[in-house]
Structures are given as C-alpha cells and as structure tokens.
Amino acid sequence: LVDNADHASPIREIGVRLALGASRGRIYAQSLTESTVLALMGGAAAIAVSWWGGTALRKLLLPSIRWPGGVLDGRVVLATLVMTLLLAALSGIAPVMLARRRTVVDAMKGGARDGAYQRSALRTGLLIVQTALSVVLLIGSGLFVRSLGNVRAIHVGYDVDSVMYAMVGGRDAMYRPLEISAAMAQIEARVLMMS
C-alpha cells in the first residue's frame, strides 16, 4: 500500500511517470496543460465574481447613477488573462524543475520524506506576504465603503434630490447655433414643467 503522503509529492509522481516510460517533454506538456486549465478556471471565476460584485455594489451604493459602461473593461479582462497565463506557466514549470534535479531512482526513493510537510523559508515568506496583502485589501475596502457613506452624508447646502444633471449632444448632429438655442429653450421649459 502506498501512503497518502507519498501521493502528495509531485516529485515522486513525476518519478513514477518517468519510470513507466513517459518522456520528459510529455511530462512538461501535461504539467503545463493541467496548470493552464486550473488557472483559466480560476481566472474565469475571478472575472465572474468581479462582474457580479461590481454590479451589486453599483446597485447597492449608487443606485441612481446611470453608468456609461459595463462593470468590467477590456483592459481588466486582458490583464487578468495575462496574469492567469503567467501564473499557469510558473506553477506548471515549478514541479518539473524540482524533479529535474533528481534522477528517477532518487525521485522514487523520496517516499514519505518528499510527501510530508517540510518547512521552507520561501513557503513561509510567501504565506506572510499573502496574509499581509489580504489584510491591506480588507482595510482598504473597509475604508472605501466608510468614505462612500461619509460622502453621502455630506450636506452641500442645497437639496440634491431635486437636482438633475443632463448632457445634450448636439455637436455631431450639425445643428446651427440658432437651432441649438431653440432646442435648449424647449428642454428647459419642459424640465421646469416637470418640476
């Protein structure tokens, strides 16, 4: 029987595949494919959560504003895709590079030593950085929500509920100045009748 700790070791898994006759190129390709599929699924989930969360925040915090564009921009999606592929490449190459240092026999002999948890300075450092960044993001989002509440509570000296802001685009329609003035006067009269 194989111990569960042995199953957890990617180096031992690569050693077993090499011992069974798989070529290193095939193992590289499989590792990259697995990490790319997982990373793309994670990136798609991140974009979905961002879209859903952004839409919910817009409706909850600023319901009366009509936003000109969608929640997500093409640049955001492109940056997410680039970061996803970069991290997929790094996470797919890392186990293969670790296994490359060893021969097939060394990888097979690793046993429970490789599968068991080992304290690593790099792993500990990454965990500390991840925790610190998570705390900074939580504090920043809390301050953002608090400042939005403070902005809504500011009294600006007049009743903002009865104020309407509108932009009328007449430049592209090739109107003459007299026609624009007449149209503005009609719009102003209708707005005054509505209020």
CSV table of C-alpha atoms in Angstrom, one decimal:
chain,number,residue,atom,x,y,z
A,1,LEU,CA,0.0,0.0,0.0
A,2,VAL,CA,1.1,3.5,-0.8
A,3,ASP,CA,1.0,6.1,2.0
A,4,ASN,CA,-1.2,9.2,1.4
A,5,ALA,CA,1.9,11.3,2.0
A,6,ASP,CA,3.6,9.6,-0.9
A,7,HIS,CA,0.7,10.5,-3.2
A,8,ALA,CA,1.1,14.2,-2.3
A,9,SER,CA,4.6,14.5,-3.7
A,10,PRO,CA,4.8,15.9,-7.2
A,11,ILE,CA,8.4,14.9,-7.5
A,12,ARG,CA,7.5,11.3,-6.7
A,13,GLU,CA,4.6,11.4,-9.1
A,14,ILE,CA,7.0,12.6,-11.9
A,15,GLY,CA,9.5,9.9,-10.9
A,16,VAL,CA,6.8,7.2,-11.3
A,17,ARG,CA,5.8,8.6,-14.7
A,18,LEU,CA,9.4,8.6,-15.8
A,19,ALA,CA,9.9,5.1,-14.5
A,20,LEU,CA,6.8,3.9,-16.5
A,21,GLY,CA,8.4,5.3,-19.7
A,22,ALA,CA,6.9,8.8,-20.1
A,23,SER,CA,9.3,11.2,-21.8
A,24,ARG,CA,10.2,14.5,-20.0
A,25,GLY,CA,8.7,16.5,-22.9
A,26,ARG,CA,5.3,14.7,-22.3
A,27,ILE,CA,5.5,15.3,-18.6
A,28,TYR,CA,6.3,19.0,-19.2
A,29,ALA,CA,3.3,19.3,-21.6
A,30,GLN,CA,1.0,17.6,-19.2
A,31,SER,CA,2.1,19.7,-16.2
A,32,LEU,CA,1.6,22.9,-18.2
A,33,THR,CA,-1.8,21.7,-19.5
A,34,GLU,CA,-3.0,20.9,-16.1
A,35,SER,CA,-1.9,24.2,-14.6
A,36,THR,CA,-3.2,26.2,-17.5
A,37,VAL,CA,-6.7,24.6,-17.2
A,38,LEU,CA,-6.8,25.2,-13.5
A,39,ALA,CA,-5.5,28.8,-13.9
A,40,LEU,CA,-8.0,29.6,-16.6
A,41,MET,CA,-10.9,28.3,-14.5
A,42,GLY,CA,-9.6,30.4,-11.6
A,43,GLY,CA,-9.3,33.5,-13.9
A,44,ALA,CA,-12.9,32.9,-15.2
A,45,ALA,CA,-14.2,32.6,-11.7
A,46,ALA,CA,-12.4,35.8,-10.7
A,47,ILE,CA,-13.9,37.7,-13.7
A,48,ALA,CA,-17.3,36.4,-12.9
A,49,VAL,CA,-17.1,37.4,-9.2
A,50,SER,CA,-15.7,40.8,-10.2
A,51,TRP,CA,-18.6,41.4,-12.6
A,52,TRP,CA,-21.2,40.2,-10.1
A,53,GLY,CA,-19.7,42.1,-7.2
A,54,GLY,CA,-19.2,45.3,-9.2
A,55,THR,CA,-22.8,45.2,-10.4
A,56,ALA,CA,-24.1,44.5,-6.9
A,57,LEU,CA,-22.0,47.4,-5.4
A,58,ARG,CA,-23.3,49.8,-8.1
A,59,LYS,CA,-26.9,48.9,-7.4
A,60,LEU,CA,-26.5,49.0,-3.6
A,61,LEU,CA,-24.3,52.0,-3.1
A,62,LEU,CA,-25.0,54.2,-6.1
A,63,PRO,CA,-28.4,53.1,-7.5
A,64,SER,CA,-29.4,56.4,-9.0
A,65,ILE,CA,-26.3,56.8,-11.3
A,66,ARG,CA,-26.5,55.5,-14.8
A,67,TRP,CA,-23.1,54.2,-15.7
A,68,PRO,CA,-21.9,54.7,-19.2
A,69,GLY,CA,-20.0,51.5,-19.5
A,70,GLY,CA,-20.0,48.0,-18.1
A,71,VAL,CA,-18.5,46.9,-14.8
A,72,LEU,CA,-15.5,45.3,-16.5
A,73,ASP,CA,-13.3,46.9,-19.0
A,74,GLY,CA,-11.4,45.2,-21.8
A,75,ARG,CA,-8.1,46.2,-20.2
A,76,VAL,CA,-9.1,44.5,-17.0
A,77,VAL,CA,-10.0,41.2,-18.7
A,78,LEU,CA,-6.8,41.3,-20.8
A,79,ALA,CA,-4.7,42.0,-17.6
A,80,THR,CA,-6.4,39.1,-15.9
A,81,LEU,CA,-5.8,36.8,-18.8
A,82,VAL,CA,-2.1,37.7,-19.0
A,83,MET,CA,-1.6,37.2,-15.2
A,84,THR,CA,-3.5,33.9,-15.4
A,85,LEU,CA,-1.3,32.6,-18.2
A,86,LEU,CA,1.9,33.8,-16.5
A,87,LEU,CA,0.9,32.1,-13.2
A,88,ALA,CA,-0.1,28.9,-15.1
A,89,ALA,CA,3.3,28.8,-16.7
A,90,LEU,CA,5.1,29.3,-13.4
A,91,SER,CA,3.0,26.8,-11.5
A,92,GLY,CA,3.3,24.2,-14.3
A,93,ILE,CA,7.1,24.5,-14.6
A,94,ALA,CA,8.0,24.6,-10.9
A,95,PRO,CA,7.4,20.9,-10.0
A,96,VAL,CA,9.1,19.8,-13.2
A,97,MET,CA,12.1,21.9,-12.4
A,98,LEU,CA,12.3,20.4,-8.9
A,99,ALA,CA,12.1,16.9,-10.3
A,100,ARG,CA,14.7,17.7,-12.9
A,101,ARG,CA,17.4,17.9,-10.2
A,102,ARG,CA,16.9,14.3,-9.3
A,103,THR,CA,17.3,11.0,-11.2
A,104,VAL,CA,14.4,8.6,-11.5
A,105,VAL,CA,15.8,6.5,-8.7
A,106,ASP,CA,16.1,9.4,-6.3
A,107,ALA,CA,12.6,10.6,-7.0
A,108,MET,CA,11.3,7.0,-6.4
A,109,LYS,CA,13.3,6.7,-3.2
A,110,GLY,CA,11.9,10.0,-1.9
A,111,GLY,CA,9.0,8.3,-0.3
A,112,ALA,CA,7.2,9.9,2.6
A,113,ARG,CA,10.0,12.4,3.1
A,114,ASP,CA,9.0,14.3,0.0
A,115,GLY,CA,5.3,14.0,0.5
A,116,ALA,CA,5.4,15.1,4.1
A,117,TYR,CA,5.2,18.8,5.0
A,118,GLN,CA,8.6,20.4,5.0
A,119,ARG,CA,9.3,23.9,6.5
A,120,SER,CA,10.6,26.2,3.8
A,121,ALA,CA,11.7,29.8,4.0
A,122,LEU,CA,10.2,30.6,0.6
A,123,ARG,CA,6.9,29.0,1.5
A,124,THR,CA,6.8,30.8,4.9
A,125,GLY,CA,7.7,34.1,3.2
A,126,LEU,CA,5.0,33.7,0.6
A,127,LEU,CA,2.5,32.9,3.3
A,128,ILE,CA,3.4,36.1,5.2
A,129,VAL,CA,3.2,38.2,2.1
A,130,GLN,CA,-0.2,36.8,1.1
A,131,THR,CA,-1.5,37.4,4.6
A,132,ALA,CA,-0.2,41.0,4.7
A,133,LEU,CA,-1.7,41.7,1.3
A,134,SER,CA,-5.1,40.3,2.3
A,135,VAL,CA,-5.1,42.5,5.4
A,136,VAL,CA,-4.2,45.6,3.4
A,137,LEU,CA,-7.0,44.8,0.9
A,138,LEU,CA,-9.6,44.3,3.7
A,139,ILE,CA,-8.6,47.5,5.4
A,140,GLY,CA,-8.7,49.4,2.1
A,141,SER,CA,-12.1,48.1,1.1
A,142,GLY,CA,-13.5,48.9,4.6
A,143,LEU,CA,-12.2,52.5,4.3
A,144,PHE,CA,-13.6,52.8,0.8
A,145,VAL,CA,-17.1,51.8,2.0
A,146,ARG,CA,-16.8,54.0,5.0
A,147,SER,CA,-15.8,57.0,2.9
A,148,LEU,CA,-18.7,56.4,0.5
A,149,GLY,CA,-21.0,56.6,3.5
A,150,ASN,CA,-19.4,59.8,4.6
A,151,VAL,CA,-19.8,61.4,1.2
A,152,ARG,CA,-23.5,60.5,1.1
A,153,ALA,CA,-23.9,62.2,4.5
A,154,ILE,CA,-22.3,65.5,3.5
A,155,HIS,CA,-24.7,68.4,3.4
A,156,VAL,CA,-23.8,70.5,0.3
A,157,GLY,CA,-26.1,73.5,1.1
A,158,TYR,CA,-29.0,72.6,-1.2
A,159,ASP,CA,-31.4,69.7,-1.7
A,160,VAL,CA,-29.6,67.3,-4.1
A,161,ASP,CA,-32.6,65.1,-4.6
A,162,SER,CA,-34.3,67.7,-6.8
A,163,VAL,CA,-31.2,68.4,-8.9
A,164,MET,CA,-30.9,67.0,-12.4
A,165,TYR,CA,-27.8,66.8,-14.5
A,166,ALA,CA,-28.0,66.1,-18.2
A,167,MET,CA,-25.8,66.4,-21.2
A,168,VAL,CA,-27.3,67.1,-24.6
A,169,GLY,CA,-25.1,66.3,-27.5
A,170,GLY,CA,-25.9,68.5,-30.5
A,171,ARG,CA,-22.5,69.0,-32.0
A,172,ASP,CA,-22.4,65.8,-34.0
A,173,ALA,CA,-25.9,66.5,-35.4
A,174,MET,CA,-24.7,69.6,-37.3
A,175,TYR,CA,-27.3,71.9,-35.9
A,176,ARG,CA,-27.0,75.7,-36.4
A,177,PRO,CA,-26.5,77.8,-33.3
A,178,LEU,CA,-30.0,79.2,-33.5
A,179,GLU,CA,-31.5,75.7,-33.7
A,180,ILE,CA,-29.4,74.6,-30.7
A,181,SER,CA,-30.6,77.7,-28.7
A,182,ALA,CA,-34.2,77.0,-29.6
A,183,ALA,CA,-33.9,73.3,-28.6
A,184,MET,CA,-32.2,74.2,-25.3
A,185,ALA,CA,-35.1,76.7,-24.5
A,186,GLN,CA,-37.6,73.9,-25.2
A,187,ILE,CA,-35.8,71.4,-23.0
A,188,GLU,CA,-35.5,74.0,-20.2
A,189,ALA,CA,-39.3,74.7,-20.4
A,190,ARG,CA,-40.1,71.0,-20.3
A,191,VAL,CA,-37.8,70.4,-17.3
A,192,LEU,CA,-39.4,73.4,-15.4
A,193,MET,CA,-42.9,72.0,-16.2
A,194,MET,CA,-41.9,68.5,-14.8
A,195,SER,CA,-40.6,70.0,-11.6
